mmCIF file of C-alpha atoms in Angstrom:
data_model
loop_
_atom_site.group_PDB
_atom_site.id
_atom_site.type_symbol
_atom_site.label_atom_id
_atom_site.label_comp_id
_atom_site.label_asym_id
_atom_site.label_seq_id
_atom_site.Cartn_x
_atom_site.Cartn_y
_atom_site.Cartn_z
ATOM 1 C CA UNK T 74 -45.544 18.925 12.129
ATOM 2 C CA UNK T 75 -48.134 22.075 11.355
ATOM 3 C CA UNK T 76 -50.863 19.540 12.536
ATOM 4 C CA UNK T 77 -49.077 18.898 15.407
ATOM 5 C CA UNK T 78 -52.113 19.063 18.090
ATOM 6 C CA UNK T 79 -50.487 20.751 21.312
ATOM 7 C CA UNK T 80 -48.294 22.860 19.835
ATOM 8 C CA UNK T 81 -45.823 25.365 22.098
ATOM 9 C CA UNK T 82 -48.429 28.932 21.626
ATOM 10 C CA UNK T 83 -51.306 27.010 23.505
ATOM 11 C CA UNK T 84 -51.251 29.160 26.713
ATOM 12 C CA UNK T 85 -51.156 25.747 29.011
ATOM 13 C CA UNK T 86 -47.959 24.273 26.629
ATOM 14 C CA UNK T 87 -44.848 25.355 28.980
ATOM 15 C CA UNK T 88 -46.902 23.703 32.273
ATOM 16 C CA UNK T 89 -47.962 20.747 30.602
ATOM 17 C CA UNK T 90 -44.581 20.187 29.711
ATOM 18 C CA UNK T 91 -43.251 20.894 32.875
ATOM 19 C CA UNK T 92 -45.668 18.228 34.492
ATOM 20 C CA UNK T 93 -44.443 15.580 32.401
ATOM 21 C CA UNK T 94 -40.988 16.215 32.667
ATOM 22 C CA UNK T 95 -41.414 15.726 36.488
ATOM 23 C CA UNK T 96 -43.551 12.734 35.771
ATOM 24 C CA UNK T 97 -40.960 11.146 32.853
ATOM 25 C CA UNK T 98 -37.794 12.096 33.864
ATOM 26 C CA UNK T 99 -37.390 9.677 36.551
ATOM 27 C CA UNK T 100 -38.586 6.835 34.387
ATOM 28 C CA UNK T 101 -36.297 7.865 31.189
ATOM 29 C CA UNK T 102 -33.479 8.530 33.712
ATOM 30 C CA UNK T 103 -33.554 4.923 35.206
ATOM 31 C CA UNK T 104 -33.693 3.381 31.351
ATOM 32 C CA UNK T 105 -30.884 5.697 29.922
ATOM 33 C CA UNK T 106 -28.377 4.284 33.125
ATOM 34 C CA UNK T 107 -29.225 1.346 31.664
ATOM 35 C CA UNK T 108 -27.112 2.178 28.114
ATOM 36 C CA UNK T 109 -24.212 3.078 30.272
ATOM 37 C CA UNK T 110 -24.530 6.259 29.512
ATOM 38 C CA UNK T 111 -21.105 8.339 30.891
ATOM 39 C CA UNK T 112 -18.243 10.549 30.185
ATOM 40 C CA UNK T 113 -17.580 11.399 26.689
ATOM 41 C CA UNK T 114 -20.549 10.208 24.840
ATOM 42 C CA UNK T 115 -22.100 12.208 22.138
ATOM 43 C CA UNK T 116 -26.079 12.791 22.741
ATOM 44 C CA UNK T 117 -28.957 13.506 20.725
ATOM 45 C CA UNK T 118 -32.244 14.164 22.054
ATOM 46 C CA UNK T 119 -35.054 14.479 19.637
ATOM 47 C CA UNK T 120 -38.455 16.738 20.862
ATOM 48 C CA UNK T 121 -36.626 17.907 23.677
ATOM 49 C CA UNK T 122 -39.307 20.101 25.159
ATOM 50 C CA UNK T 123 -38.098 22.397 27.706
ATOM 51 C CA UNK T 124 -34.791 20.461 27.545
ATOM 52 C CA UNK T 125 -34.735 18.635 31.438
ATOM 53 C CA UNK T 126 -33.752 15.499 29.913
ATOM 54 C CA UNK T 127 -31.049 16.701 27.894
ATOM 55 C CA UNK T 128 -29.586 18.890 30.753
ATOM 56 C CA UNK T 129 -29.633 15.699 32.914
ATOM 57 C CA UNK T 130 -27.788 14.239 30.103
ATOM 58 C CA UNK T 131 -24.895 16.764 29.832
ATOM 59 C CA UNK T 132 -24.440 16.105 33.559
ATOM 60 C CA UNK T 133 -23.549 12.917 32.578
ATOM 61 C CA UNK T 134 -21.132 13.575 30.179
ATOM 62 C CA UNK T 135 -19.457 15.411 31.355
ATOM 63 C CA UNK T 136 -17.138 18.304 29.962
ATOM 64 C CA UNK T 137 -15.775 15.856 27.577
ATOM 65 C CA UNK T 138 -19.365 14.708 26.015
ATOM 66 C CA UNK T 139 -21.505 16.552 24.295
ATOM 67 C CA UNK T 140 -25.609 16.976 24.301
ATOM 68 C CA UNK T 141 -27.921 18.247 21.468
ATOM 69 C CA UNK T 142 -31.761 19.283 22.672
ATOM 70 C CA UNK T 143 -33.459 19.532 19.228
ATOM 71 C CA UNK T 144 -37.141 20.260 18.767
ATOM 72 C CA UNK T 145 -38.680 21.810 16.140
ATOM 73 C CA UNK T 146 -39.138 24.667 18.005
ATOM 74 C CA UNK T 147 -36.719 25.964 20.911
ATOM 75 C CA UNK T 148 -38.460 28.419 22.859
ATOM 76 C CA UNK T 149 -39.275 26.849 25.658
ATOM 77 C CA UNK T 150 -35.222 25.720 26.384
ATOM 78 C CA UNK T 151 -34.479 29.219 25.932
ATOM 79 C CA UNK T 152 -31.544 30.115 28.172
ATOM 80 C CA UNK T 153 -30.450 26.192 28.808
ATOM 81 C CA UNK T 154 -27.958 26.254 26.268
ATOM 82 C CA UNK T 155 -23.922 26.527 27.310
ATOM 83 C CA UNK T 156 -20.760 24.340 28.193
ATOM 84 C CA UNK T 157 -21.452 20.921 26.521
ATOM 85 C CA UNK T 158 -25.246 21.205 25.921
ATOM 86 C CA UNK T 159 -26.140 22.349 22.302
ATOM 87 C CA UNK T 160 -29.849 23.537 21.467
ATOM 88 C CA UNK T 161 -30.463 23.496 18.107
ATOM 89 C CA UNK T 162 -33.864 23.358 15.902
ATOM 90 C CA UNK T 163 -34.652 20.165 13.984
ATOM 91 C CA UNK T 164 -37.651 18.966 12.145
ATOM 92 C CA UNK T 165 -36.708 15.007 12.776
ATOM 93 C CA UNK T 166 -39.301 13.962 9.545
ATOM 94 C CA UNK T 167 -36.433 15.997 7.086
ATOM 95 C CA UNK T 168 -33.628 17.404 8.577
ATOM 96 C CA UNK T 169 -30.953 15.696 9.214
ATOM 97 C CA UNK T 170 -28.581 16.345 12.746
ATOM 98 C CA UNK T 171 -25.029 18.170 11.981
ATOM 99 C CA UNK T 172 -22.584 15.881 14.345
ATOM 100 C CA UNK T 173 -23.674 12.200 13.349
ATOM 101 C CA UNK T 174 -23.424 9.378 14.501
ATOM 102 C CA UNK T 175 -23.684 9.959 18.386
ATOM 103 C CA UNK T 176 -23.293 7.123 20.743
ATOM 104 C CA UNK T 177 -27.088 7.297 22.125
ATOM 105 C CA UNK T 178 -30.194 9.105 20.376
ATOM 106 C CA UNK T 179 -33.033 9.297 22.388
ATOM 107 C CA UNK T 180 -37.100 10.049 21.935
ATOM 108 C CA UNK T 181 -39.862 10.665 24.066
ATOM 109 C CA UNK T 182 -43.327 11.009 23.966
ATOM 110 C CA UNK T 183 -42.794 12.379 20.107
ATOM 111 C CA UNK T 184 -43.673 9.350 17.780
ATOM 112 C CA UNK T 185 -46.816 8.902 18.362
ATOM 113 C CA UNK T 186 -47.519 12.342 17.211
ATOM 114 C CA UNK T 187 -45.637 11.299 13.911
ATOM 115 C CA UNK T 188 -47.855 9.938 10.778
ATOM 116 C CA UNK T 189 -44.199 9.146 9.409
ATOM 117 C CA UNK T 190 -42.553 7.365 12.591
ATOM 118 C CA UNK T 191 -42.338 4.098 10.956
ATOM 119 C CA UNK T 192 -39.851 6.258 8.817
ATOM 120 C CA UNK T 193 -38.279 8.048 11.566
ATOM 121 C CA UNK T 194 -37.064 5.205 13.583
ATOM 122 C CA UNK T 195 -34.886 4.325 10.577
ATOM 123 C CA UNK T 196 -33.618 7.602 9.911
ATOM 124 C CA UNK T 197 -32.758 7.633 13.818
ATOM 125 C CA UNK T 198 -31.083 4.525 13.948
ATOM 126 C CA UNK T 199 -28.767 5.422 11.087
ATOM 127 C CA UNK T 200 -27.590 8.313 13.280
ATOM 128 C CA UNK T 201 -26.152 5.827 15.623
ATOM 129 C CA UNK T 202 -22.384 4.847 15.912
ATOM 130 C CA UNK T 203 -21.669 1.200 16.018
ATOM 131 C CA UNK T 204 -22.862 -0.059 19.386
ATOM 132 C CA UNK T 205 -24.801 3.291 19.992
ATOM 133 C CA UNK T 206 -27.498 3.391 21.780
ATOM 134 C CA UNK T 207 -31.140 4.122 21.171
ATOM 135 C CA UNK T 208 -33.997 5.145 23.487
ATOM 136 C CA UNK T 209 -37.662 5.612 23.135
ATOM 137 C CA UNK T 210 -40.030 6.005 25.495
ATOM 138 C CA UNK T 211 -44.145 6.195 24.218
ATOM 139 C CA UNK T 212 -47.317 5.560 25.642
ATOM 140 C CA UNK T 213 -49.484 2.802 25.118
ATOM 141 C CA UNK T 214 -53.442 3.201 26.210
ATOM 142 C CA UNK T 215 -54.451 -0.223 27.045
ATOM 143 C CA UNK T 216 -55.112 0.965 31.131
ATOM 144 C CA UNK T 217 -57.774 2.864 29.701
ATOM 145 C CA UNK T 218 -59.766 -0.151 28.963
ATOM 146 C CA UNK T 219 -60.260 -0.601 32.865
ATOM 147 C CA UNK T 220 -61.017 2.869 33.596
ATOM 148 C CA UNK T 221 -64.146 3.440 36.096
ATOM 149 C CA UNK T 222 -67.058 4.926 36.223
ATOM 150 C CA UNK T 223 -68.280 3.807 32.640
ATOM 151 C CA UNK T 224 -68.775 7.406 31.434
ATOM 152 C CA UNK T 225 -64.804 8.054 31.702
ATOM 153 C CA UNK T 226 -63.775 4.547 30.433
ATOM 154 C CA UNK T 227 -65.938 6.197 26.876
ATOM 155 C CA UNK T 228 -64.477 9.639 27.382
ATOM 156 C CA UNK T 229 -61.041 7.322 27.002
ATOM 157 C CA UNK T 230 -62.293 5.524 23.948
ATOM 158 C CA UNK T 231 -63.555 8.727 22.280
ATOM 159 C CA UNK T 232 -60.496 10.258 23.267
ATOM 160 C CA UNK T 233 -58.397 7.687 21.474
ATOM 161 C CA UNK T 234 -60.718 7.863 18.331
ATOM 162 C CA UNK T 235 -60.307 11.676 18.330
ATOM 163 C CA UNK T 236 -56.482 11.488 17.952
ATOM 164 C CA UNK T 237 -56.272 9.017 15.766
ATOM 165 C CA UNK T 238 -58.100 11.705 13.378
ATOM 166 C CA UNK T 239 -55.139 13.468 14.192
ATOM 167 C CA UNK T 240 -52.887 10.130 13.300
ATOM 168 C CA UNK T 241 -51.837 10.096 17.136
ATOM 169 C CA UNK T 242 -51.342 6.564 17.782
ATOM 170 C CA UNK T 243 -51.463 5.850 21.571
ATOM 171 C CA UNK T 244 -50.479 2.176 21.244
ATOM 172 C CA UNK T 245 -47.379 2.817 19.353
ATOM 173 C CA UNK T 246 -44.873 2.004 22.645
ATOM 174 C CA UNK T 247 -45.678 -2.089 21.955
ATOM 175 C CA UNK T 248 -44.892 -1.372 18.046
ATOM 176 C CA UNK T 249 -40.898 -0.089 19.152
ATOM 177 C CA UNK T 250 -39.484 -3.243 20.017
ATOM 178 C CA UNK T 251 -40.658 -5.222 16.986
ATOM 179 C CA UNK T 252 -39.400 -2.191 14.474
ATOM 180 C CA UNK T 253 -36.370 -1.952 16.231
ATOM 181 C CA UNK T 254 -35.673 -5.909 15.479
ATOM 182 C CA UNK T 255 -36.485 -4.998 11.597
ATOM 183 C CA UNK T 256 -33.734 -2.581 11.679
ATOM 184 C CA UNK T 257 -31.570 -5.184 12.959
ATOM 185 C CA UNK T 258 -30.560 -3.671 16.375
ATOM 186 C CA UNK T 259 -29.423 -5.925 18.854
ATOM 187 C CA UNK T 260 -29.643 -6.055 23.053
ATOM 188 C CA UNK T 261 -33.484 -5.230 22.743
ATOM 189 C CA UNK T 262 -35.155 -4.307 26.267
ATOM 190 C CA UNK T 263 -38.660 -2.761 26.649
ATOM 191 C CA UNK T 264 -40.784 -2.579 30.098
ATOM 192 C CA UNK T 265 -44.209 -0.667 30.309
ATOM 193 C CA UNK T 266 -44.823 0.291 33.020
ATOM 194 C CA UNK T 267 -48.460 1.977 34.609
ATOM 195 C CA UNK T 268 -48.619 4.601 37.113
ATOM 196 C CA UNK T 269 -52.329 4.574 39.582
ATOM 197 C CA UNK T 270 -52.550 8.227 40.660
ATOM 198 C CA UNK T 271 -55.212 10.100 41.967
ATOM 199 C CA UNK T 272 -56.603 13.328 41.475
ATOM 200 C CA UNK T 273 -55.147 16.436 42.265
ATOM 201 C CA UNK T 274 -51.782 14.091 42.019
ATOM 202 C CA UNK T 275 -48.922 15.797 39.118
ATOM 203 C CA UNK T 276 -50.117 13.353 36.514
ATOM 204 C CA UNK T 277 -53.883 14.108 37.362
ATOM 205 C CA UNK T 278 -52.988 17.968 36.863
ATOM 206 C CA UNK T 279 -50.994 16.758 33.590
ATOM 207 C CA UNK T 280 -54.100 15.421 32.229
ATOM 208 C CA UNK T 281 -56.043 18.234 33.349
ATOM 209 C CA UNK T 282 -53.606 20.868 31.490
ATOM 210 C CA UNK T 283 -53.622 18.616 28.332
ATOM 211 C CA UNK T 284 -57.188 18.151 28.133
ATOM 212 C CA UNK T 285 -58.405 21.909 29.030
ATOM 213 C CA UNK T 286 -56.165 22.876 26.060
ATOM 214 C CA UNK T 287 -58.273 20.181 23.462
ATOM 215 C CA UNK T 288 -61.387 20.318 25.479
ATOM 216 C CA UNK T 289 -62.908 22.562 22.261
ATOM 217 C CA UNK T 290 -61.600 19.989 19.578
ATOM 218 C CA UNK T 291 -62.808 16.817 21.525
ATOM 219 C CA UNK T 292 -66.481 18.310 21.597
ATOM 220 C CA UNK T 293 -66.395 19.173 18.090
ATOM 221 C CA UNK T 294 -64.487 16.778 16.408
ATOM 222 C CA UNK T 295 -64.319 14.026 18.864
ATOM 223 C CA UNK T 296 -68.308 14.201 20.121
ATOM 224 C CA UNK T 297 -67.444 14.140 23.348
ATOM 225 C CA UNK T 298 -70.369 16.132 25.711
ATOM 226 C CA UNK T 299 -69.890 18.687 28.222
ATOM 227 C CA UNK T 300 -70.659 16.977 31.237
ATOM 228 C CA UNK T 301 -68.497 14.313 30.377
ATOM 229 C CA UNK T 302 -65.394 16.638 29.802
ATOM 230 C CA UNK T 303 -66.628 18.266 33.171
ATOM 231 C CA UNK T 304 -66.979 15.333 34.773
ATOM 232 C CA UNK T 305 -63.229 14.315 34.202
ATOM 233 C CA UNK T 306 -61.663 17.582 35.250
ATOM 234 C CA UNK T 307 -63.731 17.062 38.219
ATOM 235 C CA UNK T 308 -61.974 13.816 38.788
ATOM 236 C CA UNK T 309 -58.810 15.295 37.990
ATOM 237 C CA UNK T 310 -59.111 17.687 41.402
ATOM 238 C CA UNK T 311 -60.949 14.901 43.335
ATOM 239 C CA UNK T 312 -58.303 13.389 45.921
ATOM 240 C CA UNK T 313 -60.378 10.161 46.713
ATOM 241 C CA UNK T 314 -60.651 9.045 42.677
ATOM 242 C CA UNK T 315 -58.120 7.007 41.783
ATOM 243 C CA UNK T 316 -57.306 5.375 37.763
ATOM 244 C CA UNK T 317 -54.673 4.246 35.507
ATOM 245 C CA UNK T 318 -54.457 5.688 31.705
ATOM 246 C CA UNK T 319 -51.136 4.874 30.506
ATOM 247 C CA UNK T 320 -48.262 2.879 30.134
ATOM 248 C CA UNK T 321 -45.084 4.267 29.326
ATOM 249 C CA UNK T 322 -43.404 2.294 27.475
ATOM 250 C CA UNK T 323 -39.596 2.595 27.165
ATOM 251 C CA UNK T 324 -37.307 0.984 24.973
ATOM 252 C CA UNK T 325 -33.405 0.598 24.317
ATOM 253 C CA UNK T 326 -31.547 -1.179 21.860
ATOM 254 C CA UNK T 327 -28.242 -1.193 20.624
ATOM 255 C CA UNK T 328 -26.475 -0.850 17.364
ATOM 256 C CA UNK T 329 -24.135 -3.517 15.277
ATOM 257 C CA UNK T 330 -21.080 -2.803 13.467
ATOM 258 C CA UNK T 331 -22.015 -1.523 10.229
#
C-alpha cells in the first residue's frame, strides 16, 4: 500500500473522506439491509476510513454483535472506538483479521486501489462463516464516456490512463460479480448505479478535493494541461453544469457450507 495514491497526510484526505462517506453511506446502507444484517452478527469492515460505515454497523448489532473498522492506518477513526465497535490496523494484502470468520465482511471503494485484489477477494471470502455475507461496493467509469464539453470527456480518459500507471482500475465494480461466482459464492446481486450532480453539489466538491490533491501528478505524469485541470474545478463550483462520472457498483453474495 506505500503507492497508495491519496494517502491519509495529504492535507485534503480527512474532507475527501468525509464527502464520500456522505455520498456512499446511503447507498452501502441500503445494500447491507439487504444481507439481513441484525443483532448479533460479527462485522468486518476492510478500509474503513473515518469509520461512518462501521459505526452505522455497530448500531445494528447491537450490544450483542460486534464491529471491526480496519484500515491500514487508523487515524482518522481516532476516538470512534468503544462498546461493540473494535478499531484495529490491518494491511488486508497480508495480515490476516484476529476473530474469523464473521457473518458479513464488507469493502468499499478499496480494491481498485489494490494491484493484488484478484487475491484479496479470496482471502476475504475465506473469512466468512457459512452463509456469511460479503459486500463490495467499487466504481466503474463507463459515465465518463458521455461526459460534455469534449475537453472534460479527455481530462476523464487521461485521468483513467493516469491511474492505471498507478494500477487503479476504475472498471473493477463489473469484475466483482464474476470473481465472486469463481469462488463459488452463492445468492449473487450487483446494481450500479450513476448519480447526475452538478457543481458545487457534495460529489462535485468530492471531485474537487480529490483532484486538487493529484492535480501536480496528473500534469506530470498524466499530461494533462493547466487549463484543462482549471477548467474542471471551474465546473466543479459552476451550479448550472451538470455530468455523470461514476457508477458505484455494489455487490453481495453469500457463502456455502464449507
Amino acid at each position: 500500500m506505500s503507492g497508495y495514491v491519496w494517502q491519509h497526510d495529504l492535507k485534503g484526505e480527512p474532507d475527501r473522506l468525509r464527502l464520500m462517506s456522505n455520498l456512499l453511506d446511503p447507498s452501502s446502507r441500503f445494500h447491507l439491509l439487504k444481507t439481513g444484517v441484525t443483532t448479533g452478527w460479527r462485522c468486518l469492515e476492510i478500509g474503513a476510513g473515518n469509520g461512518s460505515l462501521s459505526q452505522w454497523l455497530a448500531q445494528r448489532v447491537g450490544p450483542t454483535g460486534h464491529v471491526v473498522a480496519s484500515d491500514i492506518r487508523t487515524d482518522l477513526m481516532d476516538g470512534i472506538a468503544g462498546g461493540n465497535l473494535e478499531v484495529r490496523k490491518l494491511d488486508v494484502v497480508h495480515d490476516e483479521p484476529p476473530g474469523a470468520p464473521f457473518d458479513l465482511v464488507a469493502i468499499r471503494a478499496l480494491l481498485h486501489h489494490l494491484p493484488d485484489r484478484r487475491a484479496v477477494v479470496t482471502r476475504m471470502v475465506r473469512w466468512l462463516k457459512p452463509g456469511g455475507w460479503l459486500f463490495v461496493q467499487e466504481p466503474d467509469f463507463y459515465p465518463t464516456w458521455t461526459v460534455d464539453p469534449p475537453s472534460q470527456k479527455r481530462f476523464w480518459e487521461q485521468f483513467i490512463a493516469w491511474a492505471a500507471i498507478h494500477q487503479i482500475d476504475y472498471y473493477v465494480g463489473r469484475k466483482i460479480p464474476a470473481w465472486l461466482q469463481e469462488e463459488r459464492l452463492t445468492d449473487i446481486g450487483s446494481e450500479g448505479h450513476a448519480i447526475l450532480y452538478n457543481g458545487g453539489s457534495g460529489f462535485a466538491q468530492w471531485w474537487d478535493c480529490g483532484i486538487r490533491e493529484v492535480a501536480d501528478k496528473l500534469q506530470s505524469e498524466g499530461g494533462v494541461s493547466r487549463a484543462v485541470l482549471d477548467e474542471f474545478l471551474s465546473l466543479c463550483r459552476n451550479p448550472s453544469y451538470w455530468t455523470t462520472t461514476i457508477a458505484f457498483t455494489a455487490t453481495i453474495a453469500r457463502s456455502g457450507a464449507r
